[in-house]
XYZ file of C-alpha atoms in Angstrom:
179
model
C 9.477 45.227 15.649
C 6.960 42.758 14.252
C 6.186 39.441 15.954
C 4.405 36.401 14.573
C 1.685 34.147 15.901
C 0.995 30.698 14.437
C -1.586 27.991 14.815
C -2.354 24.589 13.335
C -5.993 23.785 12.565
C -8.249 25.349 15.207
C -5.701 25.659 18.012
C -5.153 29.040 19.651
C -2.606 31.406 18.109
C 0.746 31.289 19.894
C 3.986 33.240 19.409
C 6.245 31.666 16.753
C 9.269 32.386 14.593
C 10.193 31.573 11.028
C 10.913 28.867 10.146
C 8.072 27.183 12.028
C 8.145 23.369 12.231
C 5.116 21.785 13.899
C 5.504 18.303 15.352
C 3.261 15.427 16.373
C 0.669 16.040 13.672
C -1.680 13.166 12.857
C -2.651 12.064 9.349
C -5.380 14.120 7.709
C -6.020 17.575 6.333
C -4.144 20.280 8.263
C -4.316 24.071 8.116
C -1.464 26.393 9.117
C -2.268 30.031 9.971
C 0.240 32.790 10.619
C -0.357 36.434 11.450
C 1.907 39.301 12.336
C 1.496 41.751 15.186
C 3.040 45.209 15.235
C 4.444 47.040 18.302
C 1.064 48.672 18.887
C -0.560 45.218 19.171
C -2.423 45.322 15.846
C -2.788 41.845 14.285
C -2.814 41.244 10.553
C -5.352 39.060 8.812
C -4.039 35.463 9.070
C -2.482 33.874 6.001
C -3.619 30.268 5.534
C -1.927 27.220 4.029
C -3.711 23.834 3.878
C -2.061 20.465 3.197
C -2.661 16.781 3.835
C -0.507 14.477 5.930
C -0.545 10.851 4.798
C 1.999 8.510 6.384
C 0.036 5.299 5.774
C 1.152 3.205 2.795
C -1.550 2.005 0.406
C -2.605 -1.627 0.101
C -2.608 -3.218 -3.358
C -4.900 -6.058 -4.405
C -5.063 -8.160 -7.556
C -8.662 -8.498 -8.760
C -8.129 -10.890 -11.669
C -5.436 -12.922 -13.370
C -4.079 -16.458 -13.088
C -4.542 -17.965 -9.619
C -1.529 -18.959 -7.551
C -0.390 -22.417 -8.669
C -2.482 -22.440 -11.862
C -1.318 -23.308 -15.379
C -1.906 -20.978 -18.325
C -0.792 -20.171 -21.835
C 1.890 -17.657 -22.878
C -0.382 -14.571 -22.551
C -1.965 -13.519 -19.251
C -3.744 -10.414 -18.004
C -4.145 -8.897 -14.558
C -6.367 -6.221 -13.038
C -5.517 -4.598 -9.723
C -6.527 -1.707 -7.493
C -5.699 0.378 -4.444
C -6.798 3.655 -2.860
C -8.094 6.507 -5.028
C -5.338 8.510 -6.713
C -2.723 5.752 -6.444
C -0.337 4.895 -9.268
C 1.168 1.444 -9.802
C 4.445 -0.313 -10.468
C 4.552 -3.873 -11.842
C 7.248 -6.528 -11.794
C 7.409 -9.717 -13.860
C 9.637 -12.485 -12.495
C 12.943 -10.967 -11.320
C 12.647 -7.786 -13.418
C 12.585 -4.302 -11.983
C 9.387 -2.598 -10.825
C 8.218 -0.140 -13.491
C 5.162 2.054 -14.021
C 2.034 0.234 -15.171
C -1.741 0.542 -15.290
C -4.635 -1.843 -14.797
C -5.398 -3.898 -16.831
C -1.860 -5.185 -17.440
C -1.122 -7.864 -20.067
C 2.005 -10.012 -20.290
C 2.708 -11.736 -23.615
C 5.186 -14.260 -25.023
C 5.869 -15.995 -21.709
C 8.048 -19.094 -21.869
C 7.054 -22.491 -20.461
C 8.117 -22.055 -16.822
C 6.979 -20.749 -13.461
C 6.333 -16.986 -13.468
C 5.565 -14.394 -10.797
C 3.728 -11.097 -11.211
C 3.874 -8.454 -8.467
C 2.215 -5.046 -8.287
C 2.560 -2.259 -5.730
C 0.643 0.974 -5.313
C 2.125 4.393 -4.643
C -0.362 6.814 -3.094
C -0.643 10.518 -3.855
C 1.629 11.326 -0.877
C 4.381 9.063 -2.256
C 3.906 6.201 0.226
C 4.797 2.840 -1.366
C 3.024 -0.440 -0.547
C 5.780 -2.389 1.252
C 3.993 -5.710 0.617
C 3.152 -5.863 -3.084
C 0.324 -8.142 -4.196
C 1.649 -11.102 -6.183
C 0.666 -14.244 -8.072
C 2.817 -17.201 -9.134
C 1.645 -19.546 -11.891
C 3.059 -21.889 -14.514
C 2.962 -21.409 -18.265
C 2.544 -24.628 -20.225
C 1.896 -23.755 -23.858
C 3.489 -26.927 -25.249
C 0.873 -29.598 -26.007
C 1.626 -33.155 -24.881
C 2.636 -35.798 -27.435
C 0.262 -38.801 -27.533
C 1.467 -42.225 -28.673
C -0.632 -45.326 -29.456
C 1.301 -48.209 -27.869
C -1.013 -51.119 -28.651
C -4.034 -52.141 -30.722
C -4.802 -53.969 -33.949
C -2.166 -53.607 -36.650
C -2.765 -50.718 -39.019
C -4.765 -51.840 -42.035
C -5.773 -55.168 -40.448
C -9.311 -56.520 -40.204
C -10.627 -57.516 -36.782
C -13.849 -58.296 -35.011
C -16.305 -55.713 -33.636
C -14.345 -55.228 -30.372
C -10.851 -53.776 -30.303
C -8.601 -52.406 -27.560
C -6.086 -49.580 -27.851
C -3.316 -48.617 -25.417
C -1.842 -45.114 -25.442
C 0.424 -42.823 -23.397
C 1.289 -39.147 -23.173
C 4.624 -37.383 -22.926
C 3.315 -35.469 -19.872
C 2.274 -37.158 -16.647
C -1.176 -36.190 -15.422
C -2.536 -35.757 -18.944
C -6.156 -36.577 -19.690
C -7.273 -38.082 -22.993
C -10.141 -37.660 -25.441
C -10.758 -40.439 -27.954
C -12.739 -40.621 -31.169
C -13.445 -43.364 -33.681
C -13.715 -42.536 -37.375
């Protein structure tokens, strides 16, 4: 009858049976070796299988795009990264996460608060449990400016005049020009 001897990495060969399920292995590259031994004690050349254990999820970071709390127009772009070999899933507002690549552009956004989130999935299938995200406001509607006081249109006045004006949006700044 034939018996088997197994080892992981550089450990000593020890008797084993099939299926063989090692336990307590740390992350990293691992090598499994198995050899058979006949009744006379002759050992076969070991057969080798190498694989990588990766139980650590990747971390995703946003490199560029609107800052949290900023105001932008209806089109924005983001770049993001993670560990080598990772793929990405993006989410806009309350939509579903779906496959995406960096750079990622979002168009035709409505005037409102928006959130972009991105998560990496590493080559081992581990998913970033804390996606990187940004929340910003789109304000693509220009304010309406109204002149509320000044000389009557078409009138003639002296060299000094005063104009009063307001905007439909609080916090607006103004630029004035004459002629």
